[in-house]
Structures are given as C-alpha cells and as structure tokens.
Short mmCIF file of N, CA, C and O in Angstrom, two decimals:
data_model
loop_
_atom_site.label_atom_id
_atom_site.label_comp_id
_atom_site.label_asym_id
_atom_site.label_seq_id
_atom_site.Cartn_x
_atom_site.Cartn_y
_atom_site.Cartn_z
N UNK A 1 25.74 -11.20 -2.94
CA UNK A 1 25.65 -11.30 -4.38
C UNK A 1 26.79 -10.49 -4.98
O UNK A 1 27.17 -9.48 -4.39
N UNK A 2 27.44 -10.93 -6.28
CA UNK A 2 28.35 -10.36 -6.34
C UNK A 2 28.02 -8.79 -7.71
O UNK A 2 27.02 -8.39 -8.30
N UNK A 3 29.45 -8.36 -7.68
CA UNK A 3 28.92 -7.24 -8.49
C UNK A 3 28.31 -6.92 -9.75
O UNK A 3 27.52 -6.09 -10.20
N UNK A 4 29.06 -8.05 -10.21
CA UNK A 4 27.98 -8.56 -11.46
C UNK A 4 27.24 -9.05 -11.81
O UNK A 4 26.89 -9.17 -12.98
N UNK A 5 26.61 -9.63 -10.53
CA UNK A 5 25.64 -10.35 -11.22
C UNK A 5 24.52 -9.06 -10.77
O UNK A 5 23.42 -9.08 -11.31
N UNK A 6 24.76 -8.21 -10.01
CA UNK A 6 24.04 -7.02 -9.90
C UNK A 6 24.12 -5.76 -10.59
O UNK A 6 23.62 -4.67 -10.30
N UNK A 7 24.84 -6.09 -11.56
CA UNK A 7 24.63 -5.34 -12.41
C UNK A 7 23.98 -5.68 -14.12
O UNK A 7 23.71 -5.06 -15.16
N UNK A 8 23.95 -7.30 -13.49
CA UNK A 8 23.44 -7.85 -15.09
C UNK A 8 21.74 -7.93 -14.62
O UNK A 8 20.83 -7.77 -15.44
N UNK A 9 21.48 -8.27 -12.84
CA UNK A 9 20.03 -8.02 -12.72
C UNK A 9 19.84 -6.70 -12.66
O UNK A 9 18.66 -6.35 -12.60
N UNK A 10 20.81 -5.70 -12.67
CA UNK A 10 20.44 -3.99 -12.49
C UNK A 10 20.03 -4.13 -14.16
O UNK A 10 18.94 -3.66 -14.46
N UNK A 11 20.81 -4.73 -15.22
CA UNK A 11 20.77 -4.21 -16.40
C UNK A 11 18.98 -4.92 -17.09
O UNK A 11 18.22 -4.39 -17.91
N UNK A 12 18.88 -5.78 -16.60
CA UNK A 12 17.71 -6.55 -16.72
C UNK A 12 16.49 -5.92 -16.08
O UNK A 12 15.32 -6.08 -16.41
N UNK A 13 16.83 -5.42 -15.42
CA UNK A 13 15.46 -4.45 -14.74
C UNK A 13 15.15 -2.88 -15.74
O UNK A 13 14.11 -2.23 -15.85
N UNK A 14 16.22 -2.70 -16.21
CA UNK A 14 16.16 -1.08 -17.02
C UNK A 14 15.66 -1.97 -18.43
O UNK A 14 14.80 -1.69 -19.26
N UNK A 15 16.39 -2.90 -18.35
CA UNK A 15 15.96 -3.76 -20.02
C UNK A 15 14.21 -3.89 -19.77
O UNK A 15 13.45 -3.49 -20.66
N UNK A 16 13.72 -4.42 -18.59
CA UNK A 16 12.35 -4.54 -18.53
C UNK A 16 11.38 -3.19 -18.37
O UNK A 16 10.32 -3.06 -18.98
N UNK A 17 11.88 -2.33 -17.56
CA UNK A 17 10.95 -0.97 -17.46
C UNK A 17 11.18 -0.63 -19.10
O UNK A 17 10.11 -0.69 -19.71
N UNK A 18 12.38 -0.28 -19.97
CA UNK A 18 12.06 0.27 -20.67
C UNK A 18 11.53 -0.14 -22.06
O UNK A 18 11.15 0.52 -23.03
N UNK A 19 11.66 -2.11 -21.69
CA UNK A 19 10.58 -3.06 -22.62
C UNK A 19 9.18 -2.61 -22.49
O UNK A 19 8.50 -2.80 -23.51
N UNK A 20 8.64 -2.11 -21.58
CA UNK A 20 7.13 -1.95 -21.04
C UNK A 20 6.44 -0.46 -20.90
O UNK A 20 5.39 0.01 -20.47
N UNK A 21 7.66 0.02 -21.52
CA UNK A 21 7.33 1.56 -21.76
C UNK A 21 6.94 1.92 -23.23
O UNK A 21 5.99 2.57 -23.67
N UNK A 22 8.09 1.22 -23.94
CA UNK A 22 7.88 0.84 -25.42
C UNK A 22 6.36 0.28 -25.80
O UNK A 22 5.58 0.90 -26.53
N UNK A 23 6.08 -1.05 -25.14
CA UNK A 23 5.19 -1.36 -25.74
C UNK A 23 3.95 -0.41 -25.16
O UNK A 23 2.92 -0.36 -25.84
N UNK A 24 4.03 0.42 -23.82
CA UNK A 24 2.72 0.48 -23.51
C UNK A 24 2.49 2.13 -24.48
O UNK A 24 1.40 2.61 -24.77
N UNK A 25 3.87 2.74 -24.84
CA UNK A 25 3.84 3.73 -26.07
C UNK A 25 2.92 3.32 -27.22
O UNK A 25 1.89 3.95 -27.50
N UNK A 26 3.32 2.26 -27.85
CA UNK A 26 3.14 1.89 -29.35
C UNK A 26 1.97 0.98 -29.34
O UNK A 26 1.20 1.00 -30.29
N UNK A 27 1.76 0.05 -28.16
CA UNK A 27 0.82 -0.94 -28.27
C UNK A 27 -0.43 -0.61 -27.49
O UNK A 27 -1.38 -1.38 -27.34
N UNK A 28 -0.34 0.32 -27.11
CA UNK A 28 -1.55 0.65 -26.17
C UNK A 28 -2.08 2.13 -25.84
O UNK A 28 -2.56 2.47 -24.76
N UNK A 29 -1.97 2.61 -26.52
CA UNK A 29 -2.65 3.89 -26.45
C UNK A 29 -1.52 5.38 -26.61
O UNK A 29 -1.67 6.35 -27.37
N UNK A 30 -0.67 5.18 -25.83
CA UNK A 30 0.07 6.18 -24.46
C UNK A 30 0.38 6.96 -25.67
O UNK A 30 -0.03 8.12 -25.60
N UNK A 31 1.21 6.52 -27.12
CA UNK A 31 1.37 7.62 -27.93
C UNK A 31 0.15 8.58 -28.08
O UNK A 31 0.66 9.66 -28.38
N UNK A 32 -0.71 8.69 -28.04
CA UNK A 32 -1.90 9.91 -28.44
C UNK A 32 -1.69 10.90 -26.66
O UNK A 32 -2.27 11.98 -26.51
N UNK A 33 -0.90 10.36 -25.64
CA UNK A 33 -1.05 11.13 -24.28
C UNK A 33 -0.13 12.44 -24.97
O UNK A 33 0.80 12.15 -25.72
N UNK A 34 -0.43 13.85 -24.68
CA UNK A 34 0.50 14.63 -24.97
C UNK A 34 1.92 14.35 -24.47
O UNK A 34 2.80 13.67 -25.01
N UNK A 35 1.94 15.12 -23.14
CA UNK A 35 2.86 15.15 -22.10
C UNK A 35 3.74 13.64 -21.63
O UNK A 35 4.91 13.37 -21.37
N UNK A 36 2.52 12.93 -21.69
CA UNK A 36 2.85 11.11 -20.94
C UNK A 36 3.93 10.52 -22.21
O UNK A 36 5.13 10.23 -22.26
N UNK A 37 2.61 10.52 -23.31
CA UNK A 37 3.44 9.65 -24.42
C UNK A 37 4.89 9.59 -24.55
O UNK A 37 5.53 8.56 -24.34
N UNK A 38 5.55 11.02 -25.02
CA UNK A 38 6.78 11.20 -25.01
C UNK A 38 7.73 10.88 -23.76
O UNK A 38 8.78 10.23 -23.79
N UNK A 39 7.25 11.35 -22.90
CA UNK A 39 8.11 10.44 -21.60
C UNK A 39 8.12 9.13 -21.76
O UNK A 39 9.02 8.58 -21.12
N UNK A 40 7.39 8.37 -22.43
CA UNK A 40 7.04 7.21 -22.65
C UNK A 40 8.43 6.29 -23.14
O UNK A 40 9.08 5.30 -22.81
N UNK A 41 8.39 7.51 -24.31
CA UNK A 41 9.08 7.05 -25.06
C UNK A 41 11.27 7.46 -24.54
O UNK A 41 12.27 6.76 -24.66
N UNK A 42 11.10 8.72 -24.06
CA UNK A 42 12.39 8.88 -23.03
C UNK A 42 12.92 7.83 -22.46
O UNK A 42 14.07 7.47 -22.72
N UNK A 43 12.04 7.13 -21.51
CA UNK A 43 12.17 6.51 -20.15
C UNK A 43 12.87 4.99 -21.10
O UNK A 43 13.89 4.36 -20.81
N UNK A 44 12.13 4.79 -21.99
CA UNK A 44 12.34 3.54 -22.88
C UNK A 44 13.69 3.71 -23.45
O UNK A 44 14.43 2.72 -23.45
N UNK A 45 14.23 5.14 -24.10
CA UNK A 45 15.79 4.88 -24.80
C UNK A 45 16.61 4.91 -23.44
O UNK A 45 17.50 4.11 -23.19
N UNK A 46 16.18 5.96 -22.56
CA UNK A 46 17.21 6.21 -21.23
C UNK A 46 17.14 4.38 -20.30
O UNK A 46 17.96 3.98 -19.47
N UNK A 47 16.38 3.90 -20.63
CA UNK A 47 16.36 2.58 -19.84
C UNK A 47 17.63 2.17 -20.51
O UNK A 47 18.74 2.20 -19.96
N UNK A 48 17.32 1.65 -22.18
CA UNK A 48 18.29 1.02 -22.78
C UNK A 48 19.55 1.47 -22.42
O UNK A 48 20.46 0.71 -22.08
N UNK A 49 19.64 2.82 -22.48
CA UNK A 49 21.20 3.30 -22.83
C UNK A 49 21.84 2.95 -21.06
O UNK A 49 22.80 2.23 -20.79
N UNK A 50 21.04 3.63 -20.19
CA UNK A 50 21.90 3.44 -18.63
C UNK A 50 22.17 1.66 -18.81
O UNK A 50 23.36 1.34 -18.79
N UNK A 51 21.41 0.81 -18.94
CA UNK A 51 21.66 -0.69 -19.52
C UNK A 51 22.56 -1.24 -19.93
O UNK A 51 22.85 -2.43 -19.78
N UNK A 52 23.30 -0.19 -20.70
CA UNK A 52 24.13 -0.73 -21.88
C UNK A 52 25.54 0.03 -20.47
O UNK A 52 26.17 -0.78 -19.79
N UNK A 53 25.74 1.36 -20.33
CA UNK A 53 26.13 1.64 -19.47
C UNK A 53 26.79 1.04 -18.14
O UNK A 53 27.88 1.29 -17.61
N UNK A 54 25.55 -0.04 -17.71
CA UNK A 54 25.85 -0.52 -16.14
C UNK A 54 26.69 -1.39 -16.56
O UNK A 54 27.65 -1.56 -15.82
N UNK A 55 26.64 -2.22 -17.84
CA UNK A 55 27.31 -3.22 -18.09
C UNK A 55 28.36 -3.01 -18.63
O UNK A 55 29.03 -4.02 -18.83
N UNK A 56 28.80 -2.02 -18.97
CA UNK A 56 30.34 -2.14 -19.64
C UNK A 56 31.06 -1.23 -19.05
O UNK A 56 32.26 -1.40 -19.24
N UNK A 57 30.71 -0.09 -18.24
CA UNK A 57 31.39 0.62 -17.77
C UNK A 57 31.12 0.67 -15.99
O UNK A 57 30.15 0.94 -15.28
N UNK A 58 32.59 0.25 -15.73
CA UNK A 58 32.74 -0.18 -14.36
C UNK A 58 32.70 1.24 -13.61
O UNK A 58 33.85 1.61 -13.39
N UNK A 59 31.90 2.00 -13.22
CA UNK A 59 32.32 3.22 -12.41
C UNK A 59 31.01 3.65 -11.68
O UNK A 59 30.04 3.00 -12.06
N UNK A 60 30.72 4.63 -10.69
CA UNK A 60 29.78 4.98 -9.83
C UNK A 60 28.56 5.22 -10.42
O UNK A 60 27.47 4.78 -10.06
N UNK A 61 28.86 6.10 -11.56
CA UNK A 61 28.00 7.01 -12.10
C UNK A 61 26.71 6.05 -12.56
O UNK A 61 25.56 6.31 -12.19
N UNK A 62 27.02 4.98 -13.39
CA UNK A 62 25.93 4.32 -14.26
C UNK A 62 24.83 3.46 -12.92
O UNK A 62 23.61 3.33 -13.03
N UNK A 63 25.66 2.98 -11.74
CA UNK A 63 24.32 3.02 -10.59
C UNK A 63 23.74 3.74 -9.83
O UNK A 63 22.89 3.46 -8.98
N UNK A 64 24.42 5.18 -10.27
CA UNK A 64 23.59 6.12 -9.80
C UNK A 64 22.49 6.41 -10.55
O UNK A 64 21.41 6.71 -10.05
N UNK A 65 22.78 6.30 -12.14
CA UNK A 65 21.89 6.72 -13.17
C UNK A 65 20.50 5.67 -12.80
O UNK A 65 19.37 6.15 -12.76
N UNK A 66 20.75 4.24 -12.54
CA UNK A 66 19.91 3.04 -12.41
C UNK A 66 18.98 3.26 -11.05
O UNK A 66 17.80 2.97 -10.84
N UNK A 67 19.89 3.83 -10.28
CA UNK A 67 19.31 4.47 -8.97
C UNK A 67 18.12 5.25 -9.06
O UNK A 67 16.98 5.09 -8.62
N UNK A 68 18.81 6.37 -9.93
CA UNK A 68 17.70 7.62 -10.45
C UNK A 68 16.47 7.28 -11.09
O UNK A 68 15.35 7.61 -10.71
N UNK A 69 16.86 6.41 -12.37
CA UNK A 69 15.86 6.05 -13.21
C UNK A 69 15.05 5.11 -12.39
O UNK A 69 13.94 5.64 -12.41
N UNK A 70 14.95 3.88 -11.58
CA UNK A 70 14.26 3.38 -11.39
C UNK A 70 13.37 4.15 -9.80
O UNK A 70 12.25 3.73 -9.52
N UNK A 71 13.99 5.14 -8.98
CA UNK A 71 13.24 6.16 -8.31
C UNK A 71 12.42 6.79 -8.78
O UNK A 71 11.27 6.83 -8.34
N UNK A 72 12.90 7.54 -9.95
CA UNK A 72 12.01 8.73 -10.43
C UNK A 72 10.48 8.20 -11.05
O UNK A 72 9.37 8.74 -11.03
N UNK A 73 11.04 6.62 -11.72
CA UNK A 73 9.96 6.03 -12.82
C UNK A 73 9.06 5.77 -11.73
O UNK A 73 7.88 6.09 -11.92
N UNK A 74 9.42 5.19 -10.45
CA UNK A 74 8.35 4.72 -9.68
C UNK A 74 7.49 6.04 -9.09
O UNK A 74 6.26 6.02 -9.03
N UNK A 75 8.13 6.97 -8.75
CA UNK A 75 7.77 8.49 -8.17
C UNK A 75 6.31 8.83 -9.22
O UNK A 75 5.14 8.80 -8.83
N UNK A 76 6.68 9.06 -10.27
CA UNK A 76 5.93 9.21 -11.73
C UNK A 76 5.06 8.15 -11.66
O UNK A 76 3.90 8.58 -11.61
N UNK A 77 5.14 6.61 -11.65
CA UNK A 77 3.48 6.24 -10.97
C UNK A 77 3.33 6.00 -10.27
O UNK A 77 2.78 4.91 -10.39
N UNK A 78 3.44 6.30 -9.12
CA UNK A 78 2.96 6.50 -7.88
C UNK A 78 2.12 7.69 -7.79
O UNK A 78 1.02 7.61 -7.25
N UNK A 79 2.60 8.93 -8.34
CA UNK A 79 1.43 10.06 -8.30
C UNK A 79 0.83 9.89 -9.46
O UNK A 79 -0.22 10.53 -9.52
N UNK A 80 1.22 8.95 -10.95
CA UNK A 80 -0.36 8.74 -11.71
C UNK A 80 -1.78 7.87 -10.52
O UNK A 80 -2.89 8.33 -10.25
N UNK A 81 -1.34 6.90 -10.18
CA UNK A 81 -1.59 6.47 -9.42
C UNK A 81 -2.63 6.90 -8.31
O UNK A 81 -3.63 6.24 -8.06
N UNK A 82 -2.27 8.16 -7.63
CA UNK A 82 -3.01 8.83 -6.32
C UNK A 82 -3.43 10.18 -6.91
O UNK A 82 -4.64 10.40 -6.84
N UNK A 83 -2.75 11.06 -7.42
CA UNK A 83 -3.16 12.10 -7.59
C UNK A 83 -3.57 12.71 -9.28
O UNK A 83 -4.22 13.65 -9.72
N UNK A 84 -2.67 11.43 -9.95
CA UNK A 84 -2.94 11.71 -11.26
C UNK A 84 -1.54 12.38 -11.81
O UNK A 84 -0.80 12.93 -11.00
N UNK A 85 -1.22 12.31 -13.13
CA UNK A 85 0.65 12.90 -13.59
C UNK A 85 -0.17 13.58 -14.92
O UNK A 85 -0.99 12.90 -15.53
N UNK A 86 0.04 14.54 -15.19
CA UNK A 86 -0.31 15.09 -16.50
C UNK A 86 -2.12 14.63 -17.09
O UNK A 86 -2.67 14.63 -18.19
N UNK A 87 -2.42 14.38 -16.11
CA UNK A 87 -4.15 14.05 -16.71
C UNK A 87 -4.46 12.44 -16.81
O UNK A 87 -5.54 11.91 -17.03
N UNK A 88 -3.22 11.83 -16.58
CA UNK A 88 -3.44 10.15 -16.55
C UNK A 88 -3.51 9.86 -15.29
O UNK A 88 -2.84 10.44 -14.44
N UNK A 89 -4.63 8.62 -14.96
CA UNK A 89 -4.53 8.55 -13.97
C UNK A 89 -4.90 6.73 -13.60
O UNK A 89 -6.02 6.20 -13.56
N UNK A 90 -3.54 6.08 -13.37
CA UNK A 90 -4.02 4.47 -13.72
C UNK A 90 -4.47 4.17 -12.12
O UNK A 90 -4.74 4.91 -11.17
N UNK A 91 -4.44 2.83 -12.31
CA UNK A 91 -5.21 2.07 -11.48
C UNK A 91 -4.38 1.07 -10.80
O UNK A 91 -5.13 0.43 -10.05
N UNK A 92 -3.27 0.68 -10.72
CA UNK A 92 -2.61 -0.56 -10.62
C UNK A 92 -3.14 -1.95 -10.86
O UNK A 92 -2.97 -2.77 -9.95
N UNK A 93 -3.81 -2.37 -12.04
CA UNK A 93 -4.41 -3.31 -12.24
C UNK A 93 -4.38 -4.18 -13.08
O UNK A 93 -5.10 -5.16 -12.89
N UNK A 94 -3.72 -4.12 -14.04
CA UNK A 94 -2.93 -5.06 -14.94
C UNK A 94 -1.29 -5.13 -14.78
O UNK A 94 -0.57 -4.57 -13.95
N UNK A 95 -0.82 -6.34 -16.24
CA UNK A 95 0.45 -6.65 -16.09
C UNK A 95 1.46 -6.24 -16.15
O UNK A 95 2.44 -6.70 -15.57
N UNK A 96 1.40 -4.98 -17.11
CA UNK A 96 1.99 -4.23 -17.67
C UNK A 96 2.64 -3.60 -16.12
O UNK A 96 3.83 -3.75 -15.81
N UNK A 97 1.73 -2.96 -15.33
CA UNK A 97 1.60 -2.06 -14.10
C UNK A 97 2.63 -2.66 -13.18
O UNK A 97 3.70 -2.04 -13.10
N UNK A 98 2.46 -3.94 -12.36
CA UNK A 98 3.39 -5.36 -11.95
C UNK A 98 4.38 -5.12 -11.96
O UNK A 98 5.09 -4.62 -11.09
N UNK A 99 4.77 -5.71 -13.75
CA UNK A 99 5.76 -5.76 -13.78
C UNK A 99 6.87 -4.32 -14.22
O UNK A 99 8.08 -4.49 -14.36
N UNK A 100 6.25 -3.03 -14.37
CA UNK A 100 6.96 -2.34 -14.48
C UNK A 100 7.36 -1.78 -13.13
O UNK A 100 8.43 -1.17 -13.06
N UNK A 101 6.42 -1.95 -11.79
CA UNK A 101 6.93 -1.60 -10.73
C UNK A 101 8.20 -2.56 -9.93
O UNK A 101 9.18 -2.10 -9.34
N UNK A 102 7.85 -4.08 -10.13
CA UNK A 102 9.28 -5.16 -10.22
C UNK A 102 10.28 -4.51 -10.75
O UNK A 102 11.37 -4.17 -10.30
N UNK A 103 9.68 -4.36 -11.95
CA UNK A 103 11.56 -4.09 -12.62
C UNK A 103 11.75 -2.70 -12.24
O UNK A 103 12.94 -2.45 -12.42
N UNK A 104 11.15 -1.70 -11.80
CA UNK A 104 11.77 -0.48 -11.42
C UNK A 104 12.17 -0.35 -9.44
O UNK A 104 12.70 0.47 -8.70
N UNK A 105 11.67 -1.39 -9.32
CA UNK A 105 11.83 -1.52 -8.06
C UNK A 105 13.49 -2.43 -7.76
O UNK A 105 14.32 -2.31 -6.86
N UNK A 106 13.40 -3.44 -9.16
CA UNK A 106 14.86 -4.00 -9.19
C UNK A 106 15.61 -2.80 -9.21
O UNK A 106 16.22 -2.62 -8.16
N UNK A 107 15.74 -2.00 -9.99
CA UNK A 107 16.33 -0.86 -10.16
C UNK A 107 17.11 0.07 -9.34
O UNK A 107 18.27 0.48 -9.44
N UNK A 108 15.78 0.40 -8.14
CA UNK A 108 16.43 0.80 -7.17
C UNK A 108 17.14 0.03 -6.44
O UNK A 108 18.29 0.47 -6.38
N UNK A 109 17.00 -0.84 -5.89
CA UNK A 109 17.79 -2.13 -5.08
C UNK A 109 18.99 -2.00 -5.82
O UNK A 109 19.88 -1.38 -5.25
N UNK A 110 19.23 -2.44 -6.94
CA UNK A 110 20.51 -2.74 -7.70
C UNK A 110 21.72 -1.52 -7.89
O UNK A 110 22.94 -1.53 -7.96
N UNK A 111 20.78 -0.62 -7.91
CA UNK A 111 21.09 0.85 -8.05
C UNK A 111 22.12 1.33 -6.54
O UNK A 111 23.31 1.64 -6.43
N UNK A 112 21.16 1.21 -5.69
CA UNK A 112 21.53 1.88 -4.40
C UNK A 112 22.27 0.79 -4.27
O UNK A 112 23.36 1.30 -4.03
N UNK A 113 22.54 -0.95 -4.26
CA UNK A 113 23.73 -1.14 -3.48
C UNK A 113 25.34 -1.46 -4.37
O UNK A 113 26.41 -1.98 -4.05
N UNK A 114 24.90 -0.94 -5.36
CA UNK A 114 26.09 -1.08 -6.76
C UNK A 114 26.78 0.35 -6.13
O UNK A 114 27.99 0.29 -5.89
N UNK A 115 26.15 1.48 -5.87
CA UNK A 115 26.32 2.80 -5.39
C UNK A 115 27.12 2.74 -4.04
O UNK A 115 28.16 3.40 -4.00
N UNK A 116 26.80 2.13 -3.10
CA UNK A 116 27.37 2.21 -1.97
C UNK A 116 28.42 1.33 -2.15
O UNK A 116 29.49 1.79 -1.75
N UNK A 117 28.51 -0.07 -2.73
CA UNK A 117 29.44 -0.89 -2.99
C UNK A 117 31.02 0.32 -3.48
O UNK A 117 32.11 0.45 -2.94
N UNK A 118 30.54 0.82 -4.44
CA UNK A 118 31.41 1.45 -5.36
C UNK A 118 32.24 2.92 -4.27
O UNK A 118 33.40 3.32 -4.24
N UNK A 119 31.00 3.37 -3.50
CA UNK A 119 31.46 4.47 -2.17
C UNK A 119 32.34 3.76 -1.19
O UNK A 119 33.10 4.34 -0.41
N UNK A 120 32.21 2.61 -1.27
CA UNK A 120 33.05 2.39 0.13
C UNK A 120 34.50 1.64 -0.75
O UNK A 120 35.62 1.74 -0.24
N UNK A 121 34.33 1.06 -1.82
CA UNK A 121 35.91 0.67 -2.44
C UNK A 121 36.50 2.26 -2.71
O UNK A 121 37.73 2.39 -2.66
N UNK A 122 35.88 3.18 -2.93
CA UNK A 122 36.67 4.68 -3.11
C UNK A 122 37.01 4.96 -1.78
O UNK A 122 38.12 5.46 -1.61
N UNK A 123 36.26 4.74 -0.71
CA UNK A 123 36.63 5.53 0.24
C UNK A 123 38.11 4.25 1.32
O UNK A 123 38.91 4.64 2.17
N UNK A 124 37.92 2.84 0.81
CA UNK A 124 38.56 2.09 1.47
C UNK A 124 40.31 2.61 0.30
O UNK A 124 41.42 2.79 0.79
N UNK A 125 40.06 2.68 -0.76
CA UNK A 125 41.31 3.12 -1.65
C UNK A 125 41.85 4.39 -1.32
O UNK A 125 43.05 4.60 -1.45
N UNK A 126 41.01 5.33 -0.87
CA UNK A 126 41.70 6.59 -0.47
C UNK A 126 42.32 6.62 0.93
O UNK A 126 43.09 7.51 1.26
N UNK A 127 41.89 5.45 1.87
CA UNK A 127 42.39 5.36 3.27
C UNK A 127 44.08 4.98 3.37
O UNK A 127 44.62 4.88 4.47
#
C-alpha cells in the first residue's frame, strides 16, 4: 500500500476515534465524568489536529504522534475495560466501543508502518 493512501487511512482512523470521543463527550453522558470527560474531550482535538498533521506534513514525527495516539487510546480502554480508568468501567458492548477500537487500532497499524517506512528512507539516504 502506498504512502498515502496510509496516511489518508491513518488520517481517517484519528478522524474516527476522535468523531466518537466527541460524541460519546456531548451525546452520552462522559461530560459529567470528572477526570474521563475532559480526556474526552483532549483525545477528540489531539485526534483532529495529528489528522490534519499526517496529511500535510510529510515527516516522521506526525506517525509517530498517530502511533502514540492510537496506543495510548487503546491502553486507556483496555484498563477501563479490566480494571477500571478513573472510576469508569465499560463493558465492550456497544458501537461506539467497536468502532473506536477499529479506528484506534487503524491507528496503530498506520502509525507504526508510516514510522518505519519513513526510518528506513532516512537511514537508506544517510547510507
């Protein structure tokens, strides 16, 4: 697959986690969570902006950022999930849940091989 089109499905996956962060902020409860809500709402501008990022600026950094963000988001429910994150504690059982682990799971995929792609044209240019 080529580099762009992995970076327009990298940008489409941050476009979707942080579509589903938004709504599950505003449309479903999460604003009244202390701690959760506001991450809620983080994860949703930092989606957009690394997004905007992967796509216009050709360099390492923005699939590392896509890397990060879609690791960390999954890390964060995975222990709501088992052990609980700040007092929430979901279930994996609706759509919302799905598809935010898809698109953060695109994330990493897109992330890590935009990353190595980009390590080995530096390291083949410095040879």
């Amino acid at each position: 697959m080529g580099t762009t089109w992995l970076r327009v499905l990298g940008a489409a996956g941050l476009a979707g986690s942080a579509a589903i962060h938004f709504y599950l902020y505003w449309g479903s409860g999460y604003a009244d969570i202390p701690v959760v809500g506001p991450l809620f709402v983080v994860n949703g501008i930092a989606g957009v902006l690394i997004a905007v990022a992967l796509l216009a600026w050709r360099h390492w950094l923005p699939a590392f950022l896509t890397l990060g963000f879609g690791g960390v988001t999954l890390l964060a429910y995975l222990l709501s999930v088992t052990v609980g994150f700040y007092g929430v504690h979901d279930q994996f059982n609706s759509q919302y849940e799905y598809w935010g682990v898809i698109t953060e799971a695109v994330c990493v995929v897109c992330g890590l091989v935009l990353l190595v792609r980009a390590i080995r044209a530096r390291t083949a240019q410095n040879a």
